[in-house]
Amino acid sequence: MTDKVQKNKVQKNKKISLIFLAILSIFISVYVAGNYYVGLRFFQSLTNLIEPHSLLYWTCYSLLATSFFASRLGKRFYPGYVNDLISVAGDYWLAAIYYSFLMWIVMDILHHLTNLIFPTTQIIQYPSFYWGFLVLSLVFLLLIYGTWNANNPQVVHYDITIKKRVQNLSEIHAVMVSDIHLGLVVDNDRLDAMVSRINELDPDIVILAGDIIDEDVRFFANNKMPEILKKLRSRYGVYAVLGNHEYIGGNSELAIEYLQQAGINVLVDQCMKINNQFYIIGRDDRTAGRMFGKARLELSSLIEEIDNNLPIILLDHQPVNLEEGQRNGVDLQLSGHTHNGQFFPNNLIAKHIFENSWGYLRKGEYQIVVSSGFGTWGPPIRIGSNSEITDLTIYFEK
């Protein structure tokens, strides 16, 4: 490697680091401001219950507000059962503060509108105990429902037709799962249930479309999760691509090693011809380039030597730049990453960020299915979206 190339690589990595720090700073600033706003509104509403223990209130509130970040640091320096509890508390706190923030914003707006319409009359005392109790109750109910919903995945079925003839093969039955996020929340019991559910569907091929591991590869290995994944059964095998979380965890190569030990074909910018009848192409995740300067190969270079008369199924964790797949003759793309927003109203935002944030989309002969994912990131809840296993019957033109 020349000095010039090395210098450019260093500069690029520095730029990526600066961008990451800028985004992190903005996130922390917004997070602190939002937490203070919610904490103040609850304090104002529940003053009669809190006083004369306001110091205790703010101390406990601050501990909960920082639990998400504290558990991430604790994972490195003080791992163990206590840190796991703090981690779960921090994840739930993210959801609780998010919905509390939205509710208080709506109530503040309604309060100010009421004052504008009836300027001389104090119709409703605000904030008051009743408003605080209402917000707490609604958030509590949402967390209960969201937890139940996240732990009860649905099987979503799609019929796909690819207009290519395949000798001695009229259809294949594929099952795709994305964003499992195996770790503390999506544990061995849930993984075992997922594997059993997939095997009950009796697929010809199983696809794992990225974010299989929730960052901590050693937790994944130490809890013998590869042994559970090894129980997956299908005619043509199990194929996987990496997602952004395998790279965020910093041990993508180790993740590949453990997944391969589980009998999974991990495709990192690779193409495989299955039974001389169709192709599976697995792309490296875009995060590899953003975090480590490891640019993934162009799709055109992955398909330049394949037989375009056979069906081409592309696995790409993030459903972006869809025109690239269409331009290069891909028949079917399978993706995840979006979680379909995971909880409302993020699902509405996701629709504006991604051309296809969830479900099926057709662009000419190019088709894409995006899964909302099996697991969750952060808050182990789903509101306005569902955990799912994607069941596909792919027909080939006779």
Short mmCIF file of C-alpha atoms in Angstrom, two decimals:
data_model
loop_
_atom_site.label_atom_id
_atom_site.label_comp_id
_atom_site.label_asym_id
_atom_site.label_seq_id
_atom_site.Cartn_x
_atom_site.Cartn_y
_atom_site.Cartn_z
CA MET A 1 0.00 0.00 0.00
CA THR A 2 1.46 3.38 -1.03
CA ASP A 3 1.88 6.28 1.39
CA LYS A 4 -0.73 8.27 -0.54
CA VAL A 5 -3.32 5.48 -0.31
CA GLN A 6 -2.55 5.00 3.38
CA LYS A 7 -2.89 8.73 4.02
CA ASN A 8 -6.24 8.87 2.20
CA LYS A 9 -7.48 5.90 4.21
CA VAL A 10 -6.46 7.57 7.50
CA GLN A 11 -8.17 10.82 6.47
CA LYS A 12 -11.32 8.94 5.50
CA ASN A 13 -11.39 7.11 8.84
CA LYS A 14 -10.94 10.41 10.69
CA LYS A 15 -13.81 11.92 8.74
CA ILE A 16 -16.03 8.95 9.59
CA SER A 17 -15.06 9.27 13.27
CA LEU A 18 -15.86 13.00 13.29
CA ILE A 19 -19.26 12.38 11.69
CA PHE A 20 -19.99 9.66 14.23
CA LEU A 21 -19.00 11.96 17.13
CA ALA A 22 -21.16 14.77 15.74
CA ILE A 23 -24.20 12.49 15.47
CA LEU A 24 -23.55 11.09 18.95
CA SER A 25 -23.27 14.62 20.40
CA ILE A 26 -26.56 15.66 18.82
CA PHE A 27 -28.27 12.49 20.08
CA ILE A 28 -26.99 12.99 23.65
CA SER A 29 -28.02 16.67 23.64
CA VAL A 30 -31.54 15.86 22.46
CA TYR A 31 -31.73 12.94 24.89
CA VAL A 32 -30.72 15.08 27.88
CA ALA A 33 -33.14 17.88 26.94
CA GLY A 34 -36.01 15.44 26.39
CA ASN A 35 -35.38 13.66 29.68
CA TYR A 36 -35.28 16.94 31.60
CA TYR A 37 -38.51 18.11 29.99
CA VAL A 38 -40.35 14.88 30.87
CA GLY A 39 -38.87 14.78 34.38
CA LEU A 40 -39.96 18.36 35.00
CA ARG A 41 -43.51 17.73 33.82
CA PHE A 42 -43.86 14.68 36.10
CA PHE A 43 -42.35 16.65 38.98
CA GLN A 44 -44.82 19.51 38.44
CA SER A 45 -47.73 17.08 38.23
CA LEU A 46 -46.80 14.90 41.20
CA THR A 47 -45.29 17.53 43.50
CA ASN A 48 -47.66 16.72 46.35
CA LEU A 49 -46.46 13.11 46.30
CA ILE A 50 -42.79 13.90 45.74
CA GLU A 51 -42.22 16.67 48.27
CA PRO A 52 -40.24 16.81 50.52
CA HIS A 53 -38.22 14.16 48.65
CA SER A 54 -37.43 16.11 45.47
CA LEU A 55 -33.71 15.29 45.73
CA LEU A 56 -34.48 11.58 45.89
CA TYR A 57 -36.84 11.96 42.90
CA TRP A 58 -34.24 13.65 40.71
CA THR A 59 -31.52 11.25 41.80
CA CYS A 60 -33.57 8.17 40.91
CA TYR A 61 -34.76 9.82 37.71
CA SER A 62 -31.18 10.62 36.67
CA LEU A 63 -30.05 7.06 37.36
CA LEU A 64 -32.80 5.70 35.13
CA ALA A 65 -32.08 8.28 32.43
CA THR A 66 -28.41 7.30 32.29
CA SER A 67 -28.97 3.54 32.66
CA PHE A 68 -28.89 2.93 28.89
CA PHE A 69 -25.40 4.45 28.55
CA ALA A 70 -24.17 3.11 31.89
CA SER A 71 -25.00 -0.48 30.91
CA ARG A 72 -23.05 -0.12 27.64
CA LEU A 73 -19.98 0.99 29.57
CA GLY A 74 -20.62 -1.64 32.24
CA LYS A 75 -20.61 -4.36 29.60
CA ARG A 76 -16.92 -3.65 29.02
CA PHE A 77 -15.77 -3.11 32.58
CA TYR A 78 -18.30 -4.80 34.90
CA PRO A 79 -20.20 -7.47 32.95
CA GLY A 80 -22.58 -9.67 34.84
CA TYR A 81 -26.11 -10.12 36.12
CA VAL A 82 -26.40 -6.64 37.67
CA ASN A 83 -25.27 -4.96 34.49
CA ASP A 84 -27.76 -7.08 32.51
CA LEU A 85 -30.59 -5.77 34.71
CA ILE A 86 -29.39 -2.20 34.20
CA SER A 87 -29.25 -2.83 30.45
CA VAL A 88 -32.87 -4.06 30.31
CA ALA A 89 -33.98 -1.12 32.47
CA GLY A 90 -32.16 1.28 30.16
CA ASP A 91 -33.77 -0.22 27.06
CA TYR A 92 -37.25 0.07 28.54
CA TRP A 93 -36.47 3.59 29.70
CA LEU A 94 -35.82 4.65 26.09
CA ALA A 95 -39.35 3.62 25.13
CA ALA A 96 -40.90 5.05 28.30
CA ILE A 97 -39.25 8.43 27.87
CA TYR A 98 -40.06 8.52 24.17
CA TYR A 99 -43.79 8.02 24.66
CA SER A 100 -43.87 10.23 27.75
CA PHE A 101 -42.25 12.99 25.72
CA LEU A 102 -44.78 12.65 22.89
CA MET A 103 -47.73 12.65 25.30
CA TRP A 104 -46.56 15.68 27.26
CA ILE A 105 -45.92 17.57 24.02
CA VAL A 106 -49.48 16.87 22.85
CA MET A 107 -50.90 17.89 26.23
CA ASP A 108 -48.85 21.09 26.28
CA ILE A 109 -50.14 22.00 22.83
CA LEU A 110 -53.76 21.29 23.85
CA HIS A 111 -53.29 23.34 27.02
CA HIS A 112 -51.95 26.36 25.12
CA LEU A 113 -54.70 26.08 22.50
CA THR A 114 -57.30 26.01 25.28
CA ASN A 115 -55.81 29.16 26.80
CA LEU A 116 -55.94 30.89 23.42
CA ILE A 117 -59.58 29.96 22.87
CA PHE A 118 -60.63 30.73 26.46
CA PRO A 119 -58.08 33.36 27.60
CA THR A 120 -59.97 34.52 30.69
CA THR A 121 -60.98 31.12 32.04
CA GLN A 122 -58.80 28.51 33.73
CA ILE A 123 -60.88 25.50 32.68
CA ILE A 124 -58.44 22.78 33.66
CA GLN A 125 -55.63 22.93 36.16
CA TYR A 126 -52.42 22.03 34.34
CA PRO A 127 -50.17 20.27 35.02
CA SER A 128 -51.86 18.36 37.80
CA PHE A 129 -51.81 14.98 39.49
CA TYR A 130 -54.48 13.66 37.14
CA TRP A 131 -52.47 14.55 34.02
CA GLY A 132 -49.33 12.97 35.43
CA PHE A 133 -51.20 9.83 36.44
CA LEU A 134 -52.81 9.64 32.99
CA VAL A 135 -49.46 9.82 31.20
CA LEU A 136 -47.87 7.25 33.52
CA SER A 137 -50.80 4.87 33.06
CA LEU A 138 -50.82 5.15 29.27
CA VAL A 139 -47.06 4.65 29.00
CA PHE A 140 -47.22 1.64 31.32
CA LEU A 141 -49.97 0.04 29.22
CA LEU A 142 -48.06 0.72 26.00
CA LEU A 143 -44.95 -0.96 27.36
CA ILE A 144 -46.93 -4.03 28.42
CA TYR A 145 -48.64 -4.32 25.03
CA GLY A 146 -45.42 -3.60 23.12
CA THR A 147 -43.54 -6.29 25.04
CA TRP A 148 -46.25 -8.87 24.37
CA ASN A 149 -46.40 -7.91 20.69
CA ALA A 150 -42.62 -8.16 20.27
CA ASN A 151 -42.63 -11.65 21.80
CA ASN A 152 -45.35 -13.01 19.52
CA PRO A 153 -43.99 -13.08 15.96
CA GLN A 154 -46.24 -13.56 12.98
CA VAL A 155 -45.60 -15.61 9.85
CA VAL A 156 -46.05 -13.30 6.84
CA HIS A 157 -46.49 -15.05 3.48
CA TYR A 158 -45.69 -13.81 -0.03
CA ASP A 159 -46.17 -15.48 -3.41
CA ILE A 160 -43.43 -14.37 -5.80
CA THR A 161 -43.23 -15.19 -9.51
CA ILE A 162 -39.90 -14.92 -11.33
CA LYS A 163 -40.25 -14.97 -15.10
CA LYS A 164 -37.41 -17.38 -15.79
CA ARG A 165 -37.55 -21.05 -16.64
CA VAL A 166 -35.61 -23.40 -14.39
CA GLN A 167 -34.98 -26.98 -15.46
CA ASN A 168 -36.71 -29.50 -13.18
CA LEU A 169 -37.81 -26.78 -10.74
CA SER A 170 -41.15 -25.02 -10.76
CA GLU A 171 -40.97 -23.38 -7.31
CA ILE A 172 -38.98 -23.12 -4.10
CA HIS A 173 -40.18 -22.50 -0.59
CA ALA A 174 -37.95 -19.97 1.22
CA VAL A 175 -38.12 -18.69 4.78
CA MET A 176 -36.38 -15.43 5.61
CA VAL A 177 -35.64 -13.99 9.03
CA SER A 178 -33.88 -10.69 9.52
CA ASP A 179 -32.82 -8.60 12.51
CA ILE A 180 -32.93 -11.37 15.09
CA HIS A 181 -30.59 -9.38 17.37
CA LEU A 182 -29.52 -12.38 19.40
CA GLY A 183 -28.32 -11.37 22.83
CA LEU A 184 -29.67 -10.51 26.25
CA VAL A 185 -33.26 -9.83 25.14
CA VAL A 186 -33.66 -12.28 22.26
CA ASP A 187 -32.23 -15.16 24.26
CA ASN A 188 -31.88 -18.93 23.83
CA ASP A 189 -35.55 -19.62 24.53
CA ARG A 190 -36.74 -17.23 21.85
CA LEU A 191 -34.10 -18.47 19.42
CA ASP A 192 -35.13 -22.07 20.02
CA ALA A 193 -38.79 -21.14 19.42
CA MET A 194 -37.81 -19.35 16.19
CA VAL A 195 -35.83 -22.34 14.90
CA SER A 196 -38.73 -24.69 15.70
CA ARG A 197 -41.18 -22.38 13.93
CA ILE A 198 -38.99 -22.23 10.82
CA ASN A 199 -38.52 -26.01 10.74
CA GLU A 200 -42.29 -26.47 11.04
CA LEU A 201 -42.65 -24.47 7.81
CA ASP A 202 -40.43 -27.10 6.12
CA PRO A 203 -38.52 -24.69 3.83
CA ASP A 204 -36.35 -25.54 0.85
CA ILE A 205 -33.96 -22.74 1.82
CA VAL A 206 -33.49 -20.49 4.85
CA ILE A 207 -32.29 -16.89 4.59
CA LEU A 208 -30.88 -14.84 7.49
CA ALA A 209 -30.83 -11.27 6.21
CA GLY A 210 -28.42 -9.56 8.62
CA ASP A 211 -28.28 -8.31 12.22
CA ILE A 212 -28.35 -11.88 13.42
CA ILE A 213 -26.25 -10.97 16.46
CA ASP A 214 -26.92 -7.91 18.60
CA GLU A 215 -23.30 -6.66 18.67
CA ASP A 216 -21.94 -8.90 21.45
CA VAL A 217 -20.50 -11.87 19.56
CA ARG A 218 -18.96 -13.44 22.67
CA PHE A 219 -22.33 -13.45 24.45
CA PHE A 220 -23.73 -15.20 21.37
CA ALA A 221 -20.98 -17.83 21.53
CA ASN A 222 -20.81 -18.27 25.32
CA ASN A 223 -24.55 -18.95 25.48
CA LYS A 224 -24.19 -21.67 22.83
CA MET A 225 -26.54 -19.94 20.39
CA PRO A 226 -24.67 -21.38 17.37
CA GLU A 227 -25.70 -24.85 18.55
CA ILE A 228 -29.36 -23.84 18.41
CA LEU A 229 -28.99 -22.27 14.96
CA LYS A 230 -27.42 -25.53 13.81
CA LYS A 231 -30.84 -27.18 14.21
CA LEU A 232 -32.23 -25.26 11.21
CA ARG A 233 -33.29 -27.69 8.50
CA SER A 234 -33.80 -27.06 4.79
CA ARG A 235 -33.20 -28.76 1.46
CA TYR A 236 -30.67 -26.27 0.06
CA GLY A 237 -29.17 -25.03 3.33
CA VAL A 238 -29.03 -21.78 5.30
CA TYR A 239 -27.56 -18.59 3.81
CA ALA A 240 -26.81 -15.35 5.61
CA VAL A 241 -25.40 -11.85 5.17
CA LEU A 242 -24.02 -9.52 7.80
CA GLY A 243 -25.90 -6.47 9.01
CA ASN A 244 -24.77 -3.22 10.57
CA HIS A 245 -24.84 -4.65 14.10
CA GLU A 246 -22.29 -7.34 13.36
CA TYR A 247 -19.94 -4.50 12.43
CA ILE A 248 -20.94 -2.17 15.26
CA GLY A 249 -19.96 -4.92 17.68
CA GLY A 250 -16.44 -4.76 16.24
CA ASN A 251 -16.08 -8.54 15.76
CA SER A 252 -17.53 -9.20 12.32
CA GLU A 253 -14.90 -11.82 11.46
CA LEU A 254 -15.59 -13.66 14.70
CA ALA A 255 -19.32 -13.47 13.96
CA ILE A 256 -18.72 -15.09 10.58
CA GLU A 257 -16.66 -17.84 12.20
CA TYR A 258 -19.35 -18.74 14.75
CA LEU A 259 -22.14 -18.59 12.16
CA GLN A 260 -20.20 -20.91 9.90
CA GLN A 261 -19.74 -23.28 12.83
CA ALA A 262 -23.54 -23.35 12.99
CA GLY A 263 -23.62 -24.65 9.42
CA ILE A 264 -24.61 -21.28 7.92
CA ASN A 265 -23.20 -20.11 4.59
CA VAL A 266 -22.22 -16.49 5.26
CA LEU A 267 -21.95 -14.59 1.98
CA VAL A 268 -19.80 -11.45 2.15
CA ASP A 269 -19.79 -10.04 -1.38
CA GLN A 270 -20.12 -13.56 -2.71
CA CYS A 271 -22.28 -15.41 -5.19
CA MET A 272 -23.32 -19.06 -4.94
CA LYS A 273 -25.00 -21.19 -7.58
CA ILE A 274 -27.49 -23.45 -5.84
CA ASN A 275 -28.01 -26.91 -7.34
CA ASN A 276 -27.23 -25.44 -10.80
CA GLN A 277 -30.73 -23.90 -10.75
CA PHE A 278 -30.56 -20.39 -9.22
CA TYR A 279 -28.13 -17.93 -7.68
CA ILE A 280 -27.89 -16.48 -4.18
CA ILE A 281 -25.82 -13.30 -3.96
CA GLY A 282 -24.90 -11.95 -0.55
CA ARG A 283 -23.66 -8.38 -0.25
CA ASP A 284 -21.46 -7.02 2.50
CA ASP A 285 -23.23 -4.43 4.64
CA ARG A 286 -22.70 -0.75 3.91
CA THR A 287 -21.59 -0.20 7.52
CA ALA A 288 -18.28 -1.92 6.75
CA GLY A 289 -17.35 1.04 4.58
CA ARG A 290 -18.67 3.68 6.94
CA MET A 291 -16.97 2.34 10.05
CA PHE A 292 -13.82 0.69 8.73
CA GLY A 293 -13.32 2.12 5.26
CA LYS A 294 -13.91 -1.33 3.77
CA ALA A 295 -15.92 -0.52 0.66
CA ARG A 296 -18.11 -3.36 -0.52
CA LEU A 297 -17.90 -4.58 -4.08
CA GLU A 298 -20.15 -3.15 -6.75
CA LEU A 299 -23.11 -5.35 -7.53
CA SER A 300 -22.17 -5.33 -11.21
CA SER A 301 -18.85 -7.02 -10.39
CA LEU A 302 -20.61 -9.74 -8.39
CA ILE A 303 -22.87 -10.75 -11.25
CA GLU A 304 -20.61 -10.20 -14.27
CA GLU A 305 -19.76 -13.89 -14.70
CA ILE A 306 -23.09 -15.50 -13.81
CA ASP A 307 -25.73 -16.92 -16.14
CA ASN A 308 -28.47 -14.28 -16.28
CA ASN A 309 -30.91 -16.85 -17.64
CA LEU A 310 -31.13 -18.33 -14.14
CA PRO A 311 -33.00 -16.62 -11.27
CA ILE A 312 -30.90 -14.17 -9.23
CA ILE A 313 -31.82 -13.71 -5.57
CA LEU A 314 -29.96 -10.92 -3.80
CA LEU A 315 -29.47 -10.71 -0.03
CA ASP A 316 -28.71 -7.16 1.14
CA HIS A 317 -29.40 -6.19 4.73
CA GLN A 318 -30.27 -2.54 4.07
CA PRO A 319 -32.93 -1.82 1.41
CA VAL A 320 -31.26 1.22 -0.15
CA ASN A 321 -30.28 2.16 -3.72
CA LEU A 322 -32.89 -0.19 -5.09
CA GLU A 323 -32.27 1.05 -8.60
CA GLU A 324 -28.91 -0.75 -8.46
CA GLY A 325 -30.58 -4.13 -8.14
CA GLN A 326 -33.07 -3.31 -10.85
CA ARG A 327 -30.34 -2.04 -13.18
CA ASN A 328 -28.24 -5.20 -12.75
CA GLY A 329 -30.99 -7.69 -13.49
CA VAL A 330 -31.72 -8.93 -9.98
CA ASP A 331 -34.99 -10.85 -9.87
CA LEU A 332 -35.65 -10.80 -6.13
CA GLN A 333 -34.00 -8.90 -3.29
CA LEU A 334 -34.50 -9.87 0.36
CA SER A 335 -33.72 -7.27 3.02
CA GLY A 336 -34.43 -6.19 6.58
CA HIS A 337 -32.86 -3.46 8.74
CA THR A 338 -35.84 -1.09 8.98
CA HIS A 339 -37.79 -2.96 11.72
CA ASN A 340 -40.71 -1.15 10.04
CA GLY A 341 -39.94 1.63 12.50
CA GLN A 342 -40.36 -0.81 15.43
CA PHE A 343 -42.78 1.49 17.23
CA PHE A 344 -45.26 4.17 16.25
CA PRO A 345 -44.85 6.81 14.87
CA ASN A 346 -41.39 5.72 13.68
CA ASN A 347 -43.05 3.43 11.13
CA LEU A 348 -44.49 6.52 9.44
CA ILE A 349 -41.05 8.14 9.37
CA ALA A 350 -39.47 4.96 7.95
CA LYS A 351 -41.86 5.14 4.98
CA HIS A 352 -40.31 8.48 4.01
CA ILE A 353 -36.72 7.33 4.52
CA PHE A 354 -36.89 4.07 2.56
CA GLU A 355 -38.48 3.49 -0.81
CA ASN A 356 -39.73 0.21 0.64
CA SER A 357 -39.62 0.22 4.44
CA TRP A 358 -41.60 -3.00 4.80
CA GLY A 359 -43.35 -5.58 2.66
CA TYR A 360 -43.39 -6.16 -1.09
CA LEU A 361 -42.41 -3.82 -3.92
CA ARG A 362 -42.15 -4.48 -7.65
CA LYS A 363 -40.17 -2.36 -10.11
CA GLY A 364 -40.54 -3.95 -13.52
CA GLU A 365 -39.13 -7.48 -13.27
CA TYR A 366 -37.22 -6.56 -10.11
CA GLN A 367 -38.97 -7.47 -6.86
CA ILE A 368 -38.01 -6.79 -3.24
CA VAL A 369 -39.35 -8.04 0.07
CA VAL A 370 -38.34 -6.20 3.24
CA SER A 371 -38.94 -7.91 6.58
CA SER A 372 -39.78 -5.99 9.75
CA GLY A 373 -37.47 -8.40 11.60
CA PHE A 374 -37.81 -11.04 14.25
CA GLY A 375 -36.16 -9.27 17.18
CA THR A 376 -35.82 -5.71 18.41
CA TRP A 377 -33.07 -3.22 19.02
CA GLY A 378 -33.00 -1.20 22.23
CA PRO A 379 -36.51 -1.19 23.72
CA PRO A 380 -37.77 -4.81 23.53
CA ILE A 381 -41.16 -3.59 22.37
CA ARG A 382 -43.13 -3.26 19.14
CA ILE A 383 -46.01 -0.85 18.69
CA GLY A 384 -47.36 -0.26 15.19
CA SER A 385 -45.20 -3.06 13.76
CA ASN A 386 -44.89 -6.80 14.24
CA SER A 387 -42.09 -9.27 14.78
CA GLU A 388 -42.20 -11.64 11.85
CA ILE A 389 -40.91 -14.66 10.02
CA THR A 390 -41.19 -14.17 6.25
CA ASP A 391 -42.49 -17.17 4.32
CA LEU A 392 -42.03 -17.05 0.54
CA THR A 393 -43.22 -19.33 -2.22
CA ILE A 394 -41.12 -18.43 -5.26
CA TYR A 395 -42.57 -19.67 -8.55
CA PHE A 396 -40.56 -19.97 -11.76
CA GLU A 397 -42.18 -19.53 -15.14
CA LYS A 398 -42.85 -22.90 -16.75
#
